[in-house]
mmCIF file of N, CA and C in Angstrom:
data_model
loop_
_atom_site.group_PDB
_atom_site.id
_atom_site.type_symbol
_atom_site.label_atom_id
_atom_site.label_comp_id
_atom_site.label_asym_id
_atom_site.label_seq_id
_atom_site.Cartn_x
_atom_site.Cartn_y
_atom_site.Cartn_z
ATOM 1 N N MET A 249 23.192 -15.399 15.138
ATOM 2 C CA MET A 249 22.729 -14.460 14.069
ATOM 3 C C MET A 249 22.232 -13.289 14.528
ATOM 4 N N GLY A 250 22.569 -12.111 14.076
ATOM 5 C CA GLY A 250 21.786 -10.916 14.399
ATOM 6 C C GLY A 250 20.376 -10.643 13.750
ATOM 7 N N LYS A 251 20.014 -9.643 14.249
ATOM 8 C CA LYS A 251 18.469 -9.244 13.987
ATOM 9 C C LYS A 251 18.508 -8.859 12.674
ATOM 10 N N ILE A 252 17.433 -9.367 11.677
ATOM 11 C CA ILE A 252 17.333 -8.449 10.550
ATOM 12 C C ILE A 252 16.664 -7.417 10.564
ATOM 13 N N SER A 253 17.258 -6.390 10.056
ATOM 14 C CA SER A 253 16.252 -5.100 10.142
ATOM 15 C C SER A 253 15.655 -4.391 9.250
ATOM 16 N N VAL A 254 16.368 -5.118 7.758
ATOM 17 C CA VAL A 254 15.911 -4.368 6.460
ATOM 18 C C VAL A 254 15.403 -5.722 5.432
ATOM 19 N N GLY A 255 14.466 -5.622 4.907
ATOM 20 C CA GLY A 255 13.991 -6.592 3.985
ATOM 21 C C GLY A 255 14.222 -6.046 2.530
ATOM 22 N N ILE A 256 15.036 -6.705 1.723
ATOM 23 C CA ILE A 256 15.074 -6.110 0.383
ATOM 24 C C ILE A 256 14.389 -7.413 -0.585
ATOM 25 N N VAL A 257 13.478 -6.702 -1.325
ATOM 26 C CA VAL A 257 13.092 -7.779 -2.331
ATOM 27 C C VAL A 257 12.823 -6.982 -3.582
ATOM 28 N N MET A 258 13.065 -7.970 -4.712
ATOM 29 C CA MET A 258 12.860 -7.692 -6.069
ATOM 30 C C MET A 258 12.156 -8.881 -6.749
ATOM 31 N N GLY A 259 11.651 -8.075 -7.797
ATOM 32 C CA GLY A 259 10.652 -9.140 -8.477
ATOM 33 C C GLY A 259 11.249 -9.912 -9.255
ATOM 34 N N SER A 260 12.350 -10.261 -9.653
ATOM 35 C CA SER A 260 12.998 -11.413 -10.135
ATOM 36 C C SER A 260 14.627 -11.234 -9.893
ATOM 37 N N GLN A 261 15.268 -12.251 -10.117
ATOM 38 C CA GLN A 261 16.705 -12.261 -9.739
ATOM 39 C C GLN A 261 17.187 -11.364 -10.757
ATOM 40 N N SER A 262 16.897 -11.239 -11.767
ATOM 41 C CA SER A 262 17.748 -10.267 -12.669
ATOM 42 C C SER A 262 17.698 -8.796 -11.981
ATOM 43 N N ASP A 263 17.024 -8.458 -11.180
ATOM 44 C CA ASP A 263 17.026 -7.240 -10.463
ATOM 45 C C ASP A 263 18.003 -7.388 -9.582
ATOM 46 N N TRP A 264 19.001 -8.242 -9.285
ATOM 47 C CA TRP A 264 19.993 -8.292 -8.435
ATOM 48 C C TRP A 264 20.939 -7.215 -8.700
ATOM 49 N N ASP A 265 21.148 -7.312 -9.897
ATOM 50 C CA ASP A 265 22.007 -6.104 -10.596
ATOM 51 C C ASP A 265 22.122 -4.521 -9.978
ATOM 52 N N VAL A 266 20.958 -4.206 -9.716
ATOM 53 C CA VAL A 266 20.518 -2.913 -9.068
ATOM 54 C C VAL A 266 20.427 -3.031 -7.577
ATOM 55 N N MET A 267 19.875 -4.197 -7.093
ATOM 56 C CA MET A 267 19.573 -4.125 -5.664
ATOM 57 C C MET A 267 20.737 -4.588 -4.834
ATOM 58 N N GLN A 268 21.579 -5.436 -5.565
ATOM 59 C CA GLN A 268 22.908 -5.488 -4.834
ATOM 60 C C GLN A 268 23.733 -4.458 -4.216
ATOM 61 N N HIS A 269 23.352 -2.976 -4.706
ATOM 62 C CA HIS A 269 23.889 -1.843 -4.122
ATOM 63 C C HIS A 269 23.630 -1.626 -2.906
ATOM 64 N N ALA A 270 21.942 -1.738 -2.827
ATOM 65 C CA ALA A 270 21.626 -1.459 -1.587
ATOM 66 C C ALA A 270 21.834 -2.401 -0.486
ATOM 67 N N ALA A 271 22.226 -3.702 -1.013
ATOM 68 C CA ALA A 271 22.667 -4.626 -0.122
ATOM 69 C C ALA A 271 23.938 -4.256 0.592
ATOM 70 N N ARG A 272 24.618 -3.970 -0.492
ATOM 71 C CA ARG A 272 26.326 -3.490 0.013
ATOM 72 C C ARG A 272 26.331 -2.259 0.902
ATOM 73 N N GLN A 273 25.568 -1.297 0.618
ATOM 74 C CA GLN A 273 25.342 -0.153 1.481
ATOM 75 C C GLN A 273 24.997 -0.632 3.326
ATOM 76 N N TRP A 274 24.257 -1.559 3.339
ATOM 77 C CA TRP A 274 23.682 -2.001 4.624
ATOM 78 C C TRP A 274 24.651 -2.912 5.154
ATOM 79 N N LYS A 275 25.437 -3.740 4.297
ATOM 80 C CA LYS A 275 26.594 -4.727 4.913
ATOM 81 C C LYS A 275 27.573 -3.782 5.340
ATOM 82 N N ASP A 276 28.003 -2.623 4.702
ATOM 83 C CA ASP A 276 28.883 -1.926 4.997
ATOM 84 C C ASP A 276 28.712 -0.885 6.466
ATOM 85 N N PHE A 277 27.379 -0.810 6.751
ATOM 86 C CA PHE A 277 26.911 -0.041 7.818
ATOM 87 C C PHE A 277 26.763 -1.172 8.904
ATOM 88 N N GLY A 278 26.833 -2.627 8.605
ATOM 89 C CA GLY A 278 26.841 -3.548 9.947
ATOM 90 C C GLY A 278 25.432 -3.691 10.221
ATOM 91 N N VAL A 279 24.534 -3.301 9.033
ATOM 92 C CA VAL A 279 23.081 -3.838 9.371
ATOM 93 C C VAL A 279 22.702 -4.987 8.702
ATOM 94 N N MET A 280 21.987 -6.175 9.216
ATOM 95 C CA MET A 280 21.641 -7.147 8.925
ATOM 96 C C MET A 280 20.383 -6.937 7.935
ATOM 97 N N TYR A 281 20.476 -7.700 6.783
ATOM 98 C CA TYR A 281 19.411 -7.680 6.050
ATOM 99 C C TYR A 281 18.818 -9.097 5.343
ATOM 100 N N GLU A 282 18.164 -9.202 4.955
ATOM 101 C CA GLU A 282 17.613 -10.329 4.256
ATOM 102 C C GLU A 282 17.050 -10.096 2.921
ATOM 103 N N ALA A 283 17.769 -10.716 1.553
ATOM 104 C CA ALA A 283 17.125 -10.319 0.309
ATOM 105 C C ALA A 283 16.375 -11.479 -0.360
ATOM 106 N N ARG A 284 15.502 -10.958 -0.992
ATOM 107 C CA ARG A 284 14.569 -12.205 -1.743
ATOM 108 C C ARG A 284 14.119 -11.806 -3.036
ATOM 109 N N ALA A 285 13.857 -12.706 -3.779
ATOM 110 C CA ALA A 285 13.239 -12.448 -4.891
ATOM 111 C C ALA A 285 11.725 -13.053 -4.984
ATOM 112 N N TRP A 286 10.934 -12.223 -5.055
ATOM 113 C CA TRP A 286 9.216 -12.634 -4.775
ATOM 114 C C TRP A 286 8.323 -11.827 -5.760
ATOM 115 N N SER A 287 7.888 -12.338 -6.604
ATOM 116 C CA SER A 287 6.974 -11.567 -7.581
ATOM 117 C C SER A 287 5.493 -11.278 -6.810
ATOM 118 N N ALA A 288 5.175 -10.166 -7.001
ATOM 119 C CA ALA A 288 3.795 -9.685 -6.519
ATOM 120 C C ALA A 288 2.692 -10.250 -7.358
ATOM 121 N N HIS A 289 3.098 -10.846 -8.627
ATOM 122 C CA HIS A 289 2.107 -11.252 -9.657
ATOM 123 C C HIS A 289 2.094 -12.846 -9.296
ATOM 124 N N ARG A 290 3.576 -13.545 -9.338
ATOM 125 C CA ARG A 290 3.393 -14.990 -9.648
ATOM 126 C C ARG A 290 3.597 -15.601 -7.976
ATOM 127 N N THR A 291 4.016 -14.973 -7.139
ATOM 128 C CA THR A 291 4.341 -15.517 -5.738
ATOM 129 C C THR A 291 3.567 -14.644 -4.705
ATOM 130 N N PRO A 292 2.381 -14.294 -4.976
ATOM 131 C CA PRO A 292 1.999 -13.198 -3.736
ATOM 132 C C PRO A 292 1.568 -13.667 -2.482
ATOM 133 N N ASP A 293 1.386 -15.112 -2.187
ATOM 134 C CA ASP A 293 1.147 -15.521 -1.177
ATOM 135 C C ASP A 293 2.573 -15.735 -0.034
ATOM 136 N N LEU A 294 3.560 -16.100 -1.120
ATOM 137 C CA LEU A 294 4.823 -16.354 -0.376
ATOM 138 C C LEU A 294 5.545 -14.914 -0.080
ATOM 139 N N LEU A 295 5.255 -13.671 -0.983
ATOM 140 C CA LEU A 295 5.828 -12.545 -0.392
ATOM 141 C C LEU A 295 4.889 -11.964 0.667
ATOM 142 N N ILE A 296 3.678 -12.281 0.643
ATOM 143 C CA ILE A 296 3.115 -11.825 2.183
ATOM 144 C C ILE A 296 3.543 -12.719 3.521
ATOM 145 N N GLU A 297 3.750 -13.806 3.337
ATOM 146 C CA GLU A 297 4.361 -14.704 4.532
ATOM 147 C C GLU A 297 6.003 -13.981 4.840
ATOM 148 N N TRP A 298 6.469 -13.834 3.807
ATOM 149 C CA TRP A 298 8.008 -13.001 3.943
ATOM 150 C C TRP A 298 8.024 -11.934 4.733
ATOM 151 N N ILE A 299 6.811 -10.996 4.229
ATOM 152 C CA ILE A 299 6.586 -10.020 4.735
ATOM 153 C C ILE A 299 6.459 -10.021 6.159
ATOM 154 N N SER A 300 5.585 -10.582 6.680
ATOM 155 C CA SER A 300 5.001 -11.235 7.934
ATOM 156 C C SER A 300 6.158 -11.522 9.028
ATOM 157 N N GLY A 301 6.755 -12.697 8.292
ATOM 158 C CA GLY A 301 7.868 -13.370 9.140
ATOM 159 C C GLY A 301 9.020 -12.527 9.441
ATOM 160 N N LEU A 302 9.251 -11.431 8.542
ATOM 161 C CA LEU A 302 10.592 -10.281 8.692
ATOM 162 C C LEU A 302 9.944 -9.411 9.656
ATOM 163 N N GLU A 303 8.692 -8.981 10.112
ATOM 164 C CA GLU A 303 8.044 -8.138 10.558
ATOM 165 C C GLU A 303 8.143 -8.995 12.196
ATOM 166 N N LYS A 304 7.634 -9.887 12.102
ATOM 167 C CA LYS A 304 7.989 -10.538 13.682
ATOM 168 C C LYS A 304 9.379 -10.923 13.927
ATOM 169 N N ARG A 305 10.586 -10.983 13.197
ATOM 170 C CA ARG A 305 11.864 -11.013 13.433
ATOM 171 C C ARG A 305 12.490 -9.757 13.753
ATOM 172 N N GLY A 306 11.692 -8.600 13.676
ATOM 173 C CA GLY A 306 12.330 -7.279 14.031
ATOM 174 C C GLY A 306 12.745 -6.260 12.885
ATOM 175 N N ALA A 307 12.211 -6.635 11.603
ATOM 176 C CA ALA A 307 12.680 -5.672 10.716
ATOM 177 C C ALA A 307 11.730 -4.170 10.837
ATOM 178 N N GLN A 308 12.440 -3.497 10.221
ATOM 179 C CA GLN A 308 12.271 -1.961 10.563
ATOM 180 C C GLN A 308 11.775 -1.187 9.317
ATOM 181 N N CYS A 309 12.320 -1.719 8.105
ATOM 182 C CA CYS A 309 11.813 -1.315 6.831
ATOM 183 C C CYS A 309 11.893 -2.124 5.696
ATOM 184 N N PHE A 310 11.403 -1.986 4.423
ATOM 185 C CA PHE A 310 11.838 -2.858 3.530
ATOM 186 C C PHE A 310 12.032 -1.883 2.276
ATOM 187 N N ILE A 311 12.877 -2.290 1.200
ATOM 188 C CA ILE A 311 13.189 -2.012 0.000
ATOM 189 C C ILE A 311 12.594 -2.938 -0.831
ATOM 190 N N ALA A 312 11.807 -2.487 -1.897
ATOM 191 C CA ALA A 312 11.246 -3.260 -3.101
ATOM 192 C C ALA A 312 11.852 -2.481 -4.247
ATOM 193 N N GLY A 313 12.595 -3.375 -5.213
ATOM 194 C CA GLY A 313 12.709 -2.923 -6.672
ATOM 195 C C GLY A 313 12.028 -3.889 -7.537
ATOM 196 N N ALA A 314 11.439 -3.240 -8.721
ATOM 197 C CA ALA A 314 10.484 -4.131 -9.560
ATOM 198 C C ALA A 314 10.637 -3.103 -10.958
ATOM 199 N N GLY A 315 10.654 -3.803 -12.075
ATOM 200 C CA GLY A 315 10.371 -3.283 -13.252
ATOM 201 C C GLY A 315 9.027 -3.436 -13.677
ATOM 202 N N GLY A 316 9.121 -2.996 -14.925
ATOM 203 C CA GLY A 316 7.508 -2.974 -15.684
ATOM 204 C C GLY A 316 6.707 -2.431 -14.827
ATOM 205 N N ALA A 317 5.426 -2.935 -14.299
ATOM 206 C CA ALA A 317 4.399 -2.119 -14.017
ATOM 207 C C ALA A 317 4.810 -1.791 -12.402
ATOM 208 N N ALA A 318 5.780 -2.337 -11.616
ATOM 209 C CA ALA A 318 6.313 -1.922 -10.478
ATOM 210 C C ALA A 318 5.347 -2.046 -9.595
ATOM 211 N N HIS A 319 4.523 -2.937 -9.399
ATOM 212 C CA HIS A 319 3.409 -3.209 -8.107
ATOM 213 C C HIS A 319 4.281 -3.628 -7.001
ATOM 214 N N LEU A 320 5.558 -4.217 -7.285
ATOM 215 C CA LEU A 320 5.901 -4.833 -5.855
ATOM 216 C C LEU A 320 5.915 -4.070 -4.758
ATOM 217 N N ALA A 321 6.319 -2.559 -4.882
ATOM 218 C CA ALA A 321 6.635 -1.907 -3.703
ATOM 219 C C ALA A 321 5.234 -1.484 -2.986
ATOM 220 N N GLY A 322 4.023 -1.467 -3.948
ATOM 221 C CA GLY A 322 2.703 -1.057 -3.319
ATOM 222 C C GLY A 322 2.243 -2.177 -2.788
ATOM 223 N N VAL A 323 2.632 -3.473 -3.126
ATOM 224 C CA VAL A 323 1.792 -4.699 -2.394
ATOM 225 C C VAL A 323 2.658 -4.951 -1.190
ATOM 226 N N VAL A 324 3.965 -4.675 -1.113
ATOM 227 C CA VAL A 324 4.622 -4.760 -0.031
ATOM 228 C C VAL A 324 3.969 -3.561 1.083
ATOM 229 N N ALA A 325 3.779 -2.249 0.664
ATOM 230 C CA ALA A 325 3.236 -1.297 1.514
ATOM 231 C C ALA A 325 1.768 -1.539 1.799
ATOM 232 N N SER A 326 0.955 -2.486 1.189
ATOM 233 C CA SER A 326 -0.126 -2.722 1.486
ATOM 234 C C SER A 326 -0.362 -3.803 2.650
ATOM 235 N N LYS A 327 0.650 -4.417 2.971
ATOM 236 C CA LYS A 327 0.934 -5.294 3.941
ATOM 237 C C LYS A 327 1.716 -5.048 5.234
ATOM 238 N N THR A 328 2.039 -4.122 5.384
ATOM 239 C CA THR A 328 3.051 -3.496 6.069
ATOM 240 C C THR A 328 2.455 -1.968 6.794
ATOM 241 N N THR A 329 2.861 -1.682 8.011
ATOM 242 C CA THR A 329 2.832 -0.371 8.454
ATOM 243 C C THR A 329 4.287 0.098 8.591
ATOM 244 N N LEU A 330 5.363 -0.654 8.187
ATOM 245 C CA LEU A 330 6.496 -0.078 8.183
ATOM 246 C C LEU A 330 7.098 0.717 6.963
ATOM 247 N N PRO A 331 8.186 1.610 6.905
ATOM 248 C CA PRO A 331 8.237 2.157 5.893
ATOM 249 C C PRO A 331 8.994 1.118 4.614
ATOM 250 N N VAL A 332 8.359 1.417 3.405
ATOM 251 C CA VAL A 332 8.878 0.712 2.041
ATOM 252 C C VAL A 332 9.163 1.883 1.123
ATOM 253 N N LEU A 333 10.368 1.398 0.862
ATOM 254 C CA LEU A 333 11.290 2.443 -0.283
ATOM 255 C C LEU A 333 11.215 1.812 -1.595
ATOM 256 N N GLY A 334 10.680 2.334 -2.603
ATOM 257 C CA GLY A 334 10.284 1.504 -3.965
ATOM 258 C C GLY A 334 11.318 1.986 -4.900
ATOM 259 N N VAL A 335 11.963 1.179 -5.487
ATOM 260 C CA VAL A 335 13.218 1.079 -6.533
ATOM 261 C C VAL A 335 12.654 0.817 -7.780
ATOM 262 N N PRO A 336 12.548 2.042 -8.547
ATOM 263 C CA PRO A 336 12.208 1.509 -10.045
ATOM 264 C C PRO A 336 13.366 1.166 -10.781
ATOM 265 N N MET A 337 13.240 -0.029 -12.024
ATOM 266 C CA MET A 337 13.875 -0.507 -12.510
ATOM 267 C C MET A 337 13.851 -0.191 -14.007
#
């Protein structure tokens, strides 16, 4: 299995309709990614654990997409020094 370079996170599974396009681009370029649905409000501890784990596995950036208050990208950015791209839904 290749090294995960990008973490794609969304606030809920329903956000996959939008976030799948980012995943497809990484796949087309041969870049390994991992996508998860973690809520900054409902599952913050799991989100933080996932961020830390991906950093240890060599992630180089995160893409965070969420609707509503859109706190997800900010929470991810507060837990890493890696670049975080926020996608408003």
